[in-house]
Amino acid sequence: MKALLLRMVVLATAFLVVDAVMDTVTISGGFFGAIGLAVVYGLISAVLGTLLRLLTLPLVLITVGLFEIVINAVLLSVTAGLTDALEIDGFGSALGAAVILSVVSVLISLVIAVVFPQAMDSDDAS
């Protein structure tokens, strides 16, 4: 449970970085709005993202995984359409946001994994 909450905080922080870096992406509600956004994005990614990844698997393999950026941009666009906390000005902005979101999430997760190696384990007994 702690690992899931930590991943939500990492994703929320990455959303705030995207908001700070890109003028064409706006997140409202501050950190708590970003947490809610991370939850909605996580749910959309789990349901719709899984389906899209299965349907586009050949294309993902042909592009050596680069098509995942397009899938993430679609998921961001769907999230923006379903919530008032995220506004994206066009699909190009969604592509840029998807790249930044992925890079920042990975970097933050790596830092946490190095500083607190037990924090990202999903085998929590508590």
Coordinates of C-alpha atoms in Angstrom, one line a residue, residues 5-110:
L5 CA 0.9 5.8 -2.4
L6 CA 4.5 6.7 -3.1
R7 CA 3.9 6.1 -6.8
M8 CA 0.9 8.4 -6.7
V9 CA 3.0 11.1 -5.0
V10 CA 5.8 10.6 -7.6
L11 CA 3.3 10.9 -10.5
A12 CA 1.7 14.0 -8.9
T13 CA 5.1 15.6 -8.6
A14 CA 5.8 14.8 -12.2
F15 CA 2.5 16.4 -13.2
L16 CA 3.5 19.6 -11.3
V17 CA 6.9 19.6 -13.1
V18 CA 5.1 19.3 -16.5
D19 CA 2.8 22.2 -15.4
A20 CA 5.9 24.3 -14.5
V21 CA 7.8 23.5 -17.7
M22 CA 5.0 23.7 -20.3
D23 CA 2.9 26.8 -20.9
T24 CA 0.4 24.7 -22.9
V25 CA -0.4 22.4 -20.0
T26 CA -2.2 23.7 -16.9
I27 CA -2.9 21.8 -13.7
S28 CA -5.3 23.4 -11.2
G29 CA -5.7 22.7 -7.6
G30 CA -2.0 22.7 -6.6
F31 CA -0.5 19.5 -5.1
F32 CA -3.8 18.0 -4.0
G33 CA -5.2 18.6 -7.5
A34 CA -2.2 16.9 -8.9
I35 CA -2.7 13.9 -6.5
G36 CA -6.3 13.6 -7.7
L37 CA -5.1 13.9 -11.3
A38 CA -2.5 11.1 -10.6
V39 CA -5.3 8.9 -9.3
V40 CA -7.5 9.5 -12.3
Y41 CA -4.6 9.1 -14.8
G42 CA -3.6 5.9 -13.0
L43 CA -7.1 4.4 -13.4
I44 CA -7.4 5.5 -17.0
S45 CA -3.9 4.0 -17.7
A46 CA -4.8 0.8 -16.0
V47 CA -8.0 0.3 -17.9
L48 CA -7.8 2.1 -21.2
G49 CA -4.0 2.0 -21.4
T50 CA -3.9 -1.8 -21.1
L51 CA -6.4 -2.1 -23.9
L52 CA -4.5 0.3 -26.1
R53 CA -1.2 -1.4 -25.4
L54 CA -2.6 -4.7 -26.4
L55 CA -4.2 -3.4 -29.6
T56 CA -1.1 -1.5 -30.6
L57 CA 1.5 -4.1 -29.6
P58 CA 2.8 -4.7 -33.2
L59 CA 3.2 -1.0 -33.7
V60 CA 5.0 -0.7 -30.3
L61 CA 7.4 -3.5 -31.3
I62 CA 8.0 -2.1 -34.8
T63 CA 8.9 1.3 -33.3
V64 CA 11.0 -0.3 -30.5
G65 CA 8.6 1.2 -27.8
L66 CA 8.5 4.7 -29.1
F67 CA 4.8 4.4 -29.9
E68 CA 4.3 4.2 -26.1
I69 CA 4.7 8.0 -26.1
V70 CA 1.7 8.3 -28.4
I71 CA -0.3 6.0 -26.1
N72 CA 0.6 8.0 -23.1
A73 CA -0.4 11.2 -24.9
V74 CA -3.8 9.7 -25.7
L75 CA -4.2 8.7 -22.1
L76 CA -3.3 12.3 -21.0
S77 CA -5.8 13.7 -23.5
V78 CA -8.5 11.4 -22.2
T79 CA -7.6 12.4 -18.6
A80 CA -7.9 16.1 -19.6
G81 CA -11.3 15.4 -21.1
L82 CA -12.6 13.7 -18.0
T83 CA -11.3 16.1 -15.3
D84 CA -11.2 19.8 -14.8
A85 CA -7.8 19.6 -13.1
L86 CA -5.9 19.2 -16.4
E87 CA -6.0 21.4 -19.5
I88 CA -3.9 20.5 -22.5
D89 CA -3.7 22.7 -25.6
G90 CA -3.7 20.1 -28.4
F91 CA -2.2 16.8 -29.1
G92 CA 1.4 18.1 -29.6
S93 CA 1.3 19.5 -26.1
A94 CA 0.1 16.1 -24.9
L95 CA 3.0 14.4 -26.6
G96 CA 5.5 16.8 -25.0
A97 CA 3.8 16.4 -21.6
A98 CA 3.9 12.6 -22.0
V99 CA 7.7 12.7 -22.6
I100 CA 8.3 15.0 -19.7
L101 CA 6.0 13.1 -17.4
S102 CA 7.7 9.8 -18.2
V103 CA 11.3 11.2 -17.8
V104 CA 10.5 13.0 -14.5
S105 CA 8.7 10.0 -13.1
V106 CA 11.6 7.7 -13.8
L107 CA 14.1 10.1 -12.5
I108 CA 12.2 10.7 -9.2
S109 CA 11.7 6.9 -8.8
L110 CA 15.4 6.3 -9.4

